[in-house]
Short mmCIF file of N, CA, C and O in Angstrom, two decimals:
data_model
loop_
_atom_site.label_atom_id
_atom_site.label_comp_id
_atom_site.label_asym_id
_atom_site.label_seq_id
_atom_site.Cartn_x
_atom_site.Cartn_y
_atom_site.Cartn_z
N UNK O 1 -5.18 39.91 102.16
CA UNK O 1 -6.12 39.40 103.13
C UNK O 1 -6.98 38.30 102.51
O UNK O 1 -7.28 37.32 103.16
N UNK O 2 -7.37 38.47 101.23
CA UNK O 2 -8.18 37.46 100.56
C UNK O 2 -7.44 36.13 100.48
O UNK O 2 -8.02 35.07 100.65
N UNK O 3 -6.14 36.22 100.24
CA UNK O 3 -5.34 35.00 100.13
C UNK O 3 -5.25 34.29 101.48
O UNK O 3 -5.27 33.06 101.53
N UNK O 4 -5.16 35.04 102.56
CA UNK O 4 -5.10 34.44 103.88
C UNK O 4 -6.41 33.72 104.20
O UNK O 4 -6.40 32.59 104.70
N UNK O 5 -7.53 34.33 103.90
CA UNK O 5 -8.83 33.70 104.16
C UNK O 5 -8.98 32.44 103.32
O UNK O 5 -9.41 31.40 103.82
N UNK O 6 -8.58 32.50 102.06
CA UNK O 6 -8.64 31.33 101.20
C UNK O 6 -7.74 30.23 101.73
O UNK O 6 -8.13 29.06 101.78
N UNK O 7 -6.54 30.57 102.16
CA UNK O 7 -5.61 29.59 102.72
C UNK O 7 -6.22 28.92 103.95
O UNK O 7 -6.14 27.70 104.10
N UNK O 8 -6.82 29.68 104.83
CA UNK O 8 -7.43 29.12 106.05
C UNK O 8 -8.58 28.20 105.70
O UNK O 8 -8.71 27.10 106.25
N UNK O 9 -9.42 28.59 104.74
CA UNK O 9 -10.55 27.74 104.34
C UNK O 9 -10.07 26.43 103.74
O UNK O 9 -10.61 25.36 104.05
N UNK O 10 -9.06 26.50 102.90
CA UNK O 10 -8.53 25.28 102.29
C UNK O 10 -7.92 24.39 103.36
O UNK O 10 -8.14 23.18 103.39
N UNK O 11 -7.17 24.97 104.26
CA UNK O 11 -6.53 24.20 105.32
C UNK O 11 -7.56 23.52 106.21
O UNK O 11 -7.45 22.33 106.51
N UNK O 12 -8.57 24.23 106.63
CA UNK O 12 -9.61 23.66 107.51
C UNK O 12 -10.41 22.60 106.77
O UNK O 12 -10.74 21.56 107.32
N UNK O 13 -10.71 22.82 105.51
CA UNK O 13 -11.53 21.89 104.75
C UNK O 13 -10.79 20.60 104.42
O UNK O 13 -11.31 19.51 104.60
N UNK O 14 -9.56 20.71 103.92
CA UNK O 14 -8.85 19.54 103.44
C UNK O 14 -7.92 18.88 104.44
O UNK O 14 -7.63 17.71 104.34
N UNK O 15 -7.41 19.60 105.37
CA UNK O 15 -6.46 19.05 106.32
C UNK O 15 -7.02 19.08 107.73
O UNK O 15 -6.36 19.49 108.66
N UNK O 16 -8.24 18.62 107.86
CA UNK O 16 -8.91 18.59 109.16
C UNK O 16 -8.26 17.55 110.05
O UNK O 16 -7.69 16.56 109.59
N UNK O 17 -8.38 17.71 111.36
CA UNK O 17 -7.80 16.74 112.28
C UNK O 17 -8.46 15.37 112.14
O UNK O 17 -9.62 15.27 111.75
N UNK O 18 -7.74 14.31 112.48
CA UNK O 18 -8.27 12.95 112.39
C UNK O 18 -9.54 12.77 113.21
O UNK O 18 -10.40 11.99 112.87
N UNK O 19 -9.69 13.50 114.31
CA UNK O 19 -10.88 13.35 115.15
C UNK O 19 -12.15 13.73 114.39
O UNK O 19 -13.23 13.26 114.70
N UNK O 20 -12.04 14.60 113.42
CA UNK O 20 -13.22 15.03 112.66
C UNK O 20 -13.58 13.99 111.59
O UNK O 20 -14.66 14.05 111.02
N UNK O 21 -12.71 13.06 111.33
CA UNK O 21 -12.91 12.06 110.29
C UNK O 21 -13.32 10.74 110.94
O UNK O 21 -12.58 10.17 111.74
N UNK O 22 -14.52 10.26 110.59
CA UNK O 22 -14.99 8.98 111.12
C UNK O 22 -14.10 7.88 110.55
O UNK O 22 -13.77 7.88 109.37
N UNK O 23 -13.70 6.95 111.40
CA UNK O 23 -12.81 5.87 110.96
C UNK O 23 -13.45 5.01 109.89
O UNK O 23 -14.66 4.78 109.88
N UNK O 24 -12.63 4.53 108.98
CA UNK O 24 -13.04 3.53 108.00
C UNK O 24 -13.09 2.18 108.69
O UNK O 24 -12.42 1.97 109.71
N UNK O 25 -13.88 1.24 108.13
CA UNK O 25 -14.00 -0.08 108.76
C UNK O 25 -13.98 -1.19 107.72
O UNK O 25 -14.57 -1.08 106.66
N UNK O 26 -13.28 -2.25 108.08
CA UNK O 26 -13.35 -3.52 107.36
C UNK O 26 -14.04 -4.48 108.32
O UNK O 26 -13.65 -4.59 109.48
N UNK O 27 -15.09 -5.15 107.84
CA UNK O 27 -15.88 -6.06 108.68
C UNK O 27 -15.82 -7.45 108.07
O UNK O 27 -16.05 -7.62 106.87
N UNK O 28 -15.51 -8.46 108.90
CA UNK O 28 -15.39 -9.84 108.45
C UNK O 28 -16.42 -10.69 109.17
O UNK O 28 -16.50 -10.67 110.41
N UNK O 29 -17.22 -11.46 108.39
CA UNK O 29 -18.24 -12.36 108.92
C UNK O 29 -17.89 -13.80 108.57
O UNK O 29 -17.35 -14.06 107.49
N UNK O 30 -18.28 -14.73 109.44
CA UNK O 30 -18.16 -16.16 109.15
C UNK O 30 -19.56 -16.74 109.02
O UNK O 30 -20.27 -16.89 110.00
N UNK O 31 -19.94 -17.07 107.78
CA UNK O 31 -21.21 -17.74 107.51
C UNK O 31 -20.95 -19.06 106.79
O UNK O 31 -21.69 -19.46 105.89
N UNK O 32 -19.86 -19.74 107.21
CA UNK O 32 -19.47 -21.00 106.59
C UNK O 32 -20.41 -22.14 106.96
O UNK O 32 -20.55 -23.09 106.20
N UNK O 33 -21.01 -22.08 108.13
CA UNK O 33 -21.90 -23.14 108.59
C UNK O 33 -21.51 -23.58 109.99
O UNK O 33 -20.40 -23.32 110.46
N UNK O 34 -22.45 -24.23 110.69
CA UNK O 34 -22.20 -24.68 112.07
C UNK O 34 -20.94 -25.54 112.16
O UNK O 34 -20.70 -26.42 111.33
N UNK O 35 -20.12 -25.25 113.16
CA UNK O 35 -18.91 -26.01 113.41
C UNK O 35 -17.74 -25.67 112.50
O UNK O 35 -16.66 -26.22 112.65
N UNK O 36 -17.93 -24.75 111.58
CA UNK O 36 -16.85 -24.39 110.65
C UNK O 36 -16.15 -23.11 111.12
O UNK O 36 -16.80 -22.10 111.37
N UNK O 37 -14.85 -23.20 111.22
CA UNK O 37 -14.02 -22.09 111.71
C UNK O 37 -13.41 -21.34 110.53
O UNK O 37 -12.93 -21.96 109.58
N UNK O 38 -13.41 -20.03 110.62
CA UNK O 38 -12.71 -19.18 109.66
C UNK O 38 -11.43 -18.69 110.33
O UNK O 38 -11.48 -18.08 111.40
N UNK O 39 -10.29 -19.00 109.71
CA UNK O 39 -9.01 -18.47 110.19
C UNK O 39 -8.68 -17.26 109.32
O UNK O 39 -8.86 -17.30 108.11
N UNK O 40 -8.22 -16.19 109.96
CA UNK O 40 -7.87 -15.00 109.20
C UNK O 40 -6.64 -14.34 109.78
O UNK O 40 -6.40 -14.36 110.99
N UNK O 41 -5.84 -13.79 108.89
CA UNK O 41 -4.62 -13.07 109.27
C UNK O 41 -4.64 -11.75 108.51
O UNK O 41 -4.43 -11.72 107.30
N UNK O 42 -4.93 -10.67 109.23
CA UNK O 42 -5.07 -9.35 108.60
C UNK O 42 -3.85 -8.49 108.87
O UNK O 42 -3.30 -8.49 109.98
N UNK O 43 -3.46 -7.75 107.84
CA UNK O 43 -2.28 -6.89 107.95
C UNK O 43 -2.42 -5.71 106.99
O UNK O 43 -3.09 -5.80 105.96
N UNK O 44 -1.80 -4.62 107.36
CA UNK O 44 -1.78 -3.43 106.51
C UNK O 44 -0.34 -3.10 106.19
O UNK O 44 0.58 -3.82 106.61
N UNK O 45 -0.14 -1.96 105.52
CA UNK O 45 1.22 -1.52 105.25
C UNK O 45 1.87 -0.97 106.52
O UNK O 45 3.04 -0.65 106.51
N UNK O 46 1.10 -0.93 107.62
CA UNK O 46 1.61 -0.39 108.88
C UNK O 46 1.45 -1.35 110.07
O UNK O 46 2.24 -1.33 110.99
N UNK O 47 0.41 -2.19 110.06
CA UNK O 47 0.08 -3.06 111.20
C UNK O 47 -0.09 -4.51 110.76
O UNK O 47 -0.55 -4.78 109.66
N UNK O 48 0.24 -5.43 111.68
CA UNK O 48 -0.03 -6.86 111.50
C UNK O 48 -0.84 -7.31 112.71
O UNK O 48 -0.36 -7.23 113.83
N UNK O 49 -2.07 -7.75 112.48
CA UNK O 49 -2.97 -8.09 113.59
C UNK O 49 -2.86 -9.54 114.03
O UNK O 49 -3.56 -9.96 114.95
N UNK O 50 -2.01 -10.32 113.38
CA UNK O 50 -1.80 -11.72 113.78
C UNK O 50 -2.89 -12.64 113.25
O UNK O 50 -3.86 -12.22 112.63
N UNK O 51 -2.72 -13.93 113.54
CA UNK O 51 -3.67 -14.96 113.09
C UNK O 51 -4.76 -15.12 114.14
O UNK O 51 -4.46 -15.24 115.34
N UNK O 52 -6.01 -15.13 113.69
CA UNK O 52 -7.16 -15.27 114.59
C UNK O 52 -8.13 -16.27 113.99
O UNK O 52 -8.08 -16.58 112.81
N UNK O 53 -9.04 -16.75 114.84
CA UNK O 53 -10.09 -17.67 114.41
C UNK O 53 -11.44 -17.12 114.77
O UNK O 53 -11.60 -16.46 115.81
N UNK O 54 -12.43 -17.41 113.92
CA UNK O 54 -13.79 -16.96 114.16
C UNK O 54 -14.74 -18.13 113.95
O UNK O 54 -14.71 -18.79 112.91
N UNK O 55 -15.59 -18.37 114.94
CA UNK O 55 -16.59 -19.43 114.83
C UNK O 55 -17.74 -18.97 113.94
O UNK O 55 -17.92 -17.77 113.70
N UNK O 56 -18.51 -19.93 113.46
CA UNK O 56 -19.68 -19.65 112.64
C UNK O 56 -20.63 -18.69 113.37
O UNK O 56 -20.93 -18.88 114.55
N UNK O 57 -21.06 -17.66 112.68
CA UNK O 57 -22.00 -16.65 113.19
C UNK O 57 -21.52 -15.93 114.45
O UNK O 57 -22.32 -15.38 115.20
N UNK O 58 -20.21 -15.93 114.68
CA UNK O 58 -19.65 -15.19 115.82
C UNK O 58 -19.76 -13.69 115.54
O UNK O 58 -20.06 -13.27 114.42
N UNK O 59 -19.53 -12.90 116.56
CA UNK O 59 -19.52 -11.45 116.38
C UNK O 59 -18.51 -11.10 115.27
O UNK O 59 -17.37 -11.57 115.31
N UNK O 60 -18.93 -10.32 114.29
CA UNK O 60 -18.01 -9.98 113.20
C UNK O 60 -16.75 -9.28 113.72
O UNK O 60 -16.79 -8.58 114.73
N UNK O 61 -15.66 -9.51 113.04
CA UNK O 61 -14.39 -8.87 113.38
C UNK O 61 -14.34 -7.54 112.63
O UNK O 61 -14.60 -7.50 111.43
N UNK O 62 -14.00 -6.48 113.34
CA UNK O 62 -13.98 -5.14 112.75
C UNK O 62 -12.58 -4.54 112.89
O UNK O 62 -12.02 -4.52 113.99
N UNK O 63 -12.05 -4.06 111.78
CA UNK O 63 -10.80 -3.30 111.78
C UNK O 63 -11.20 -1.85 111.52
O UNK O 63 -11.79 -1.55 110.49
N UNK O 64 -10.92 -0.97 112.46
CA UNK O 64 -11.25 0.46 112.32
C UNK O 64 -9.95 1.24 112.19
O UNK O 64 -9.00 1.02 112.96
N UNK O 65 -9.90 2.16 111.23
CA UNK O 65 -8.65 2.86 110.94
C UNK O 65 -8.91 4.15 110.19
O UNK O 65 -9.98 4.35 109.61
N UNK O 66 -7.93 5.01 110.20
CA UNK O 66 -7.92 6.22 109.38
C UNK O 66 -7.00 5.98 108.18
O UNK O 66 -6.01 5.26 108.31
N UNK O 67 -7.32 6.58 107.05
CA UNK O 67 -6.42 6.53 105.90
C UNK O 67 -5.13 7.26 106.25
O UNK O 67 -5.15 8.29 106.94
N UNK O 68 -4.03 6.72 105.78
CA UNK O 68 -2.73 7.36 105.95
C UNK O 68 -2.43 8.18 104.70
O UNK O 68 -2.53 7.68 103.59
N UNK O 69 -2.10 9.43 104.89
CA UNK O 69 -1.75 10.31 103.78
C UNK O 69 -0.31 10.77 104.02
O UNK O 69 0.00 11.18 105.13
N UNK O 70 0.61 10.70 103.10
CA UNK O 70 0.48 10.38 101.69
C UNK O 70 0.56 8.89 101.37
O UNK O 70 0.32 8.49 100.24
N UNK O 71 0.90 8.04 102.37
CA UNK O 71 0.95 6.60 102.10
C UNK O 71 -0.48 6.10 101.89
O UNK O 71 -1.39 6.48 102.62
N UNK O 72 -0.67 5.25 100.91
CA UNK O 72 -2.01 4.73 100.63
C UNK O 72 -2.29 3.55 101.55
O UNK O 72 -1.59 2.54 101.52
N UNK O 73 -3.31 3.68 102.39
CA UNK O 73 -3.68 2.63 103.33
C UNK O 73 -4.20 1.42 102.56
O UNK O 73 -5.08 1.54 101.71
N UNK O 74 -3.66 0.25 102.88
CA UNK O 74 -4.11 -1.00 102.29
C UNK O 74 -4.25 -2.03 103.40
O UNK O 74 -3.36 -2.15 104.24
N UNK O 75 -5.38 -2.74 103.42
CA UNK O 75 -5.59 -3.84 104.36
C UNK O 75 -5.81 -5.11 103.56
O UNK O 75 -6.64 -5.15 102.65
N UNK O 76 -5.05 -6.15 103.89
CA UNK O 76 -5.20 -7.48 103.30
C UNK O 76 -5.50 -8.46 104.42
O UNK O 76 -5.03 -8.28 105.55
N UNK O 77 -6.26 -9.50 104.09
CA UNK O 77 -6.50 -10.59 105.04
C UNK O 77 -6.36 -11.91 104.29
O UNK O 77 -6.97 -12.10 103.23
N UNK O 78 -5.57 -12.80 104.86
CA UNK O 78 -5.46 -14.16 104.36
C UNK O 78 -6.55 -14.96 105.06
O UNK O 78 -6.51 -15.11 106.29
N UNK O 79 -7.54 -15.43 104.30
CA UNK O 79 -8.66 -16.20 104.85
C UNK O 79 -8.44 -17.67 104.55
O UNK O 79 -8.06 -18.04 103.44
N UNK O 80 -8.71 -18.53 105.56
CA UNK O 80 -8.55 -19.97 105.39
C UNK O 80 -9.73 -20.67 106.05
O UNK O 80 -10.21 -20.25 107.09
N UNK O 81 -10.13 -21.80 105.44
CA UNK O 81 -11.21 -22.59 106.02
C UNK O 81 -11.18 -23.99 105.45
O UNK O 81 -10.48 -24.26 104.48
N UNK O 82 -11.96 -24.88 106.07
CA UNK O 82 -12.07 -26.26 105.61
C UNK O 82 -11.11 -27.18 106.34
O UNK O 82 -10.33 -26.74 107.19
N UNK O 83 -11.17 -28.47 106.00
CA UNK O 83 -10.26 -29.43 106.65
C UNK O 83 -8.80 -29.03 106.39
O UNK O 83 -8.42 -28.77 105.26
N UNK O 84 -8.03 -28.95 107.45
CA UNK O 84 -6.62 -28.53 107.37
C UNK O 84 -6.46 -27.19 106.68
O UNK O 84 -5.43 -26.93 106.05
N UNK O 85 -7.47 -26.33 106.77
CA UNK O 85 -7.45 -25.01 106.13
C UNK O 85 -7.05 -25.08 104.67
O UNK O 85 -6.28 -24.26 104.18
N UNK O 86 -7.62 -26.07 103.95
CA UNK O 86 -7.20 -26.27 102.57
C UNK O 86 -7.80 -25.27 101.58
O UNK O 86 -7.35 -25.17 100.45
N UNK O 87 -8.82 -24.51 101.99
CA UNK O 87 -9.38 -23.48 101.13
C UNK O 87 -8.87 -22.13 101.60
O UNK O 87 -9.01 -21.76 102.76
N UNK O 88 -8.28 -21.37 100.67
CA UNK O 88 -7.52 -20.17 101.03
C UNK O 88 -7.82 -19.05 100.03
O UNK O 88 -8.10 -19.30 98.87
N UNK O 89 -7.75 -17.81 100.53
CA UNK O 89 -7.74 -16.66 99.63
C UNK O 89 -7.10 -15.49 100.36
O UNK O 89 -7.44 -15.21 101.51
N UNK O 90 -6.15 -14.82 99.71
CA UNK O 90 -5.54 -13.60 100.25
C UNK O 90 -6.29 -12.43 99.62
O UNK O 90 -6.16 -12.17 98.43
N UNK O 91 -7.11 -11.76 100.42
CA UNK O 91 -8.04 -10.75 99.92
C UNK O 91 -7.53 -9.35 100.24
O UNK O 91 -7.16 -9.08 101.39
N UNK O 92 -7.52 -8.48 99.24
CA UNK O 92 -7.27 -7.07 99.51
C UNK O 92 -8.59 -6.48 99.99
O UNK O 92 -9.50 -6.23 99.21
N UNK O 93 -8.71 -6.30 101.29
CA UNK O 93 -9.97 -5.89 101.92
C UNK O 93 -10.28 -4.40 101.71
O UNK O 93 -11.43 -4.01 101.64
N UNK O 94 -9.22 -3.59 101.66
CA UNK O 94 -9.40 -2.14 101.52
C UNK O 94 -8.14 -1.55 100.91
O UNK O 94 -7.02 -1.94 101.28
N UNK O 95 -8.33 -0.62 100.00
CA UNK O 95 -7.20 0.13 99.45
C UNK O 95 -7.65 1.56 99.22
O UNK O 95 -8.62 1.80 98.49
N UNK O 96 -6.96 2.48 99.84
CA UNK O 96 -7.25 3.90 99.63
C UNK O 96 -6.78 4.29 98.24
O UNK O 96 -5.71 3.88 97.80
N UNK O 97 -7.57 5.07 97.55
CA UNK O 97 -7.18 5.55 96.24
C UNK O 97 -6.18 6.69 96.37
O UNK O 97 -6.03 7.28 97.45
N UNK O 98 -5.47 7.00 95.31
CA UNK O 98 -4.51 8.11 95.37
C UNK O 98 -5.27 9.43 95.53
O UNK O 98 -6.05 9.81 94.68
N UNK O 99 -5.05 10.07 96.66
CA UNK O 99 -5.77 11.30 96.94
C UNK O 99 -5.04 12.09 98.02
O UNK O 99 -4.30 11.52 98.80
N UNK O 100 -5.30 13.36 98.06
CA UNK O 100 -4.71 14.22 99.10
C UNK O 100 -5.62 14.31 100.31
O UNK O 100 -5.18 14.68 101.39
N UNK O 101 -6.88 13.98 100.12
CA UNK O 101 -7.86 14.07 101.21
C UNK O 101 -8.20 12.65 101.65
O UNK O 101 -8.61 11.83 100.83
N UNK O 102 -8.03 12.31 102.92
CA UNK O 102 -8.36 10.96 103.36
C UNK O 102 -9.86 10.69 103.28
O UNK O 102 -10.67 11.59 103.46
N UNK O 103 -10.20 9.45 102.99
CA UNK O 103 -11.60 9.05 103.01
C UNK O 103 -12.03 8.83 104.45
O UNK O 103 -11.25 8.35 105.27
N UNK O 104 -13.27 9.13 104.73
CA UNK O 104 -13.80 8.98 106.08
C UNK O 104 -15.08 8.15 106.04
O UNK O 104 -15.88 8.30 105.13
N UNK O 105 -15.25 7.27 107.02
CA UNK O 105 -16.49 6.52 107.16
C UNK O 105 -16.72 5.46 106.10
O UNK O 105 -17.84 4.99 105.94
N UNK O 106 -15.68 5.03 105.41
CA UNK O 106 -15.83 3.96 104.41
C UNK O 106 -16.04 2.63 105.13
O UNK O 106 -15.51 2.41 106.22
N UNK O 107 -16.82 1.74 104.53
CA UNK O 107 -17.02 0.41 105.10
C UNK O 107 -16.87 -0.63 103.99
O UNK O 107 -17.33 -0.42 102.86
N UNK O 108 -16.20 -1.72 104.32
CA UNK O 108 -16.04 -2.84 103.41
C UNK O 108 -16.44 -4.08 104.20
O UNK O 108 -15.85 -4.39 105.24
N UNK O 109 -17.45 -4.79 103.71
CA UNK O 109 -17.99 -5.95 104.43
C UNK O 109 -17.65 -7.21 103.63
O UNK O 109 -18.00 -7.32 102.45
N UNK O 110 -16.96 -8.14 104.28
CA UNK O 110 -16.54 -9.38 103.65
C UNK O 110 -17.16 -10.53 104.44
O UNK O 110 -17.04 -10.60 105.65
N UNK O 111 -17.82 -11.45 103.73
CA UNK O 111 -18.51 -12.57 104.36
C UNK O 111 -18.02 -13.88 103.76
O UNK O 111 -18.11 -14.07 102.54
N UNK O 112 -17.48 -14.75 104.61
CA UNK O 112 -17.01 -16.06 104.17
C UNK O 112 -18.18 -17.04 104.19
O UNK O 112 -18.84 -17.21 105.23
N UNK O 113 -18.44 -17.66 103.03
CA UNK O 113 -19.46 -18.71 102.91
C UNK O 113 -18.81 -19.90 102.23
O UNK O 113 -17.69 -19.79 101.71
N UNK O 114 -19.49 -21.04 102.23
CA UNK O 114 -18.90 -22.25 101.65
C UNK O 114 -18.56 -22.11 100.17
O UNK O 114 -17.55 -22.64 99.71
N UNK O 115 -19.38 -21.39 99.42
CA UNK O 115 -19.15 -21.29 97.98
C UNK O 115 -18.19 -20.16 97.60
O UNK O 115 -17.82 -20.02 96.44
N UNK O 116 -17.79 -19.32 98.57
CA UNK O 116 -16.85 -18.25 98.25
C UNK O 116 -16.92 -17.11 99.25
O UNK O 116 -17.49 -17.23 100.34
N UNK O 117 -16.34 -16.00 98.86
CA UNK O 117 -16.24 -14.82 99.73
C UNK O 117 -17.10 -13.72 99.11
O UNK O 117 -16.95 -13.38 97.94
N UNK O 118 -17.99 -13.18 99.93
CA UNK O 118 -18.95 -12.19 99.47
C UNK O 118 -18.52 -10.80 99.93
O UNK O 118 -17.84 -10.66 100.95
N UNK O 119 -18.96 -9.78 99.17
CA UNK O 119 -18.51 -8.41 99.43
C UNK O 119 -19.67 -7.43 99.31
O UNK O 119 -20.56 -7.57 98.47
N UNK O 120 -19.64 -6.41 100.19
CA UNK O 120 -20.58 -5.28 100.10
C UNK O 120 -19.86 -4.02 100.55
O UNK O 120 -18.95 -4.07 101.39
N UNK O 121 -20.28 -2.88 100.01
CA UNK O 121 -19.69 -1.59 100.37
C UNK O 121 -20.51 -0.82 101.40
O UNK O 121 -20.10 0.23 101.85
N UNK O 122 -21.69 -1.32 101.73
CA UNK O 122 -22.48 -0.66 102.77
C UNK O 122 -23.40 -1.67 103.43
O UNK O 122 -23.57 -2.79 102.95
N UNK O 123 -23.99 -1.27 104.54
CA UNK O 123 -24.82 -2.17 105.33
C UNK O 123 -26.21 -2.37 104.73
O UNK O 123 -26.93 -3.28 105.14
N UNK O 124 -26.60 -1.53 103.78
CA UNK O 124 -27.95 -1.58 103.23
C UNK O 124 -28.11 -2.52 102.05
O UNK O 124 -29.23 -2.82 101.64
N UNK O 125 -27.00 -2.96 101.45
CA UNK O 125 -27.11 -3.84 100.30
C UNK O 125 -26.57 -5.23 100.66
O UNK O 125 -25.59 -5.33 101.40
N UNK O 126 -27.23 -6.27 100.17
CA UNK O 126 -26.74 -7.63 100.47
C UNK O 126 -25.39 -7.87 99.79
O UNK O 126 -25.15 -7.36 98.69
N UNK O 127 -24.51 -8.63 100.43
CA UNK O 127 -23.21 -8.92 99.81
C UNK O 127 -23.39 -9.80 98.57
O UNK O 127 -24.33 -10.60 98.49
N UNK O 128 -22.49 -9.63 97.62
CA UNK O 128 -22.50 -10.44 96.39
C UNK O 128 -21.22 -11.28 96.33
O UNK O 128 -20.19 -10.89 96.87
N UNK O 129 -21.32 -12.41 95.67
CA UNK O 129 -20.17 -13.29 95.53
C UNK O 129 -19.07 -12.56 94.76
O UNK O 129 -19.27 -12.11 93.64
N UNK O 130 -17.91 -12.43 95.39
CA UNK O 130 -16.79 -11.70 94.78
C UNK O 130 -15.63 -12.62 94.43
O UNK O 130 -14.96 -12.41 93.42
N UNK O 131 -15.39 -13.64 95.24
CA UNK O 131 -14.22 -14.50 95.07
C UNK O 131 -14.58 -15.94 95.38
O UNK O 131 -15.35 -16.21 96.30
N UNK O 132 -14.02 -16.86 94.64
CA UNK O 132 -14.18 -18.29 94.91
C UNK O 132 -12.97 -18.79 95.69
O UNK O 132 -11.85 -18.34 95.45
N UNK O 133 -13.19 -19.70 96.61
CA UNK O 133 -12.09 -20.26 97.38
C UNK O 133 -11.10 -20.95 96.46
O UNK O 133 -11.48 -21.56 95.47
N UNK O 134 -9.82 -20.88 96.81
CA UNK O 134 -8.77 -21.57 96.09
C UNK O 134 -8.33 -22.74 96.97
O UNK O 134 -8.04 -22.57 98.15
N UNK O 135 -8.29 -23.94 96.37
CA UNK O 135 -7.86 -25.11 97.13
C UNK O 135 -6.35 -25.22 97.03
O UNK O 135 -5.80 -25.22 95.93
N UNK O 136 -5.70 -25.29 98.20
CA UNK O 136 -4.23 -25.40 98.17
C UNK O 136 -3.78 -26.83 98.19
O UNK O 136 -4.46 -27.72 98.54
#
């Protein structure tokens, strides 16, 4: 009987339904400047969201998802900006670590600015410069 109770506790704790797990989010902002468009193409190991454009200070683009177990969820976005989209960076926006328990409620905030791409892990801390644009 002790083993059955332990099995039930482990099952409920570690293998809870997806509804109990708050979705993870990747948030993309365009702070390049007035009149500057950010082009982005986001894709995971499961989904391709296509090519989209975001105007300066437009509503941030949010990708909401659950971690896939046992496959490690990864989200990448190819960001482009400038004349003829000559400034480019393929950013790994999110990668789930190797684990048996999915992460819940994770947030990754990416902000495109003229001098580079900024990153933050939560809404309470200002983003820091993480990547410099690459000119193609």
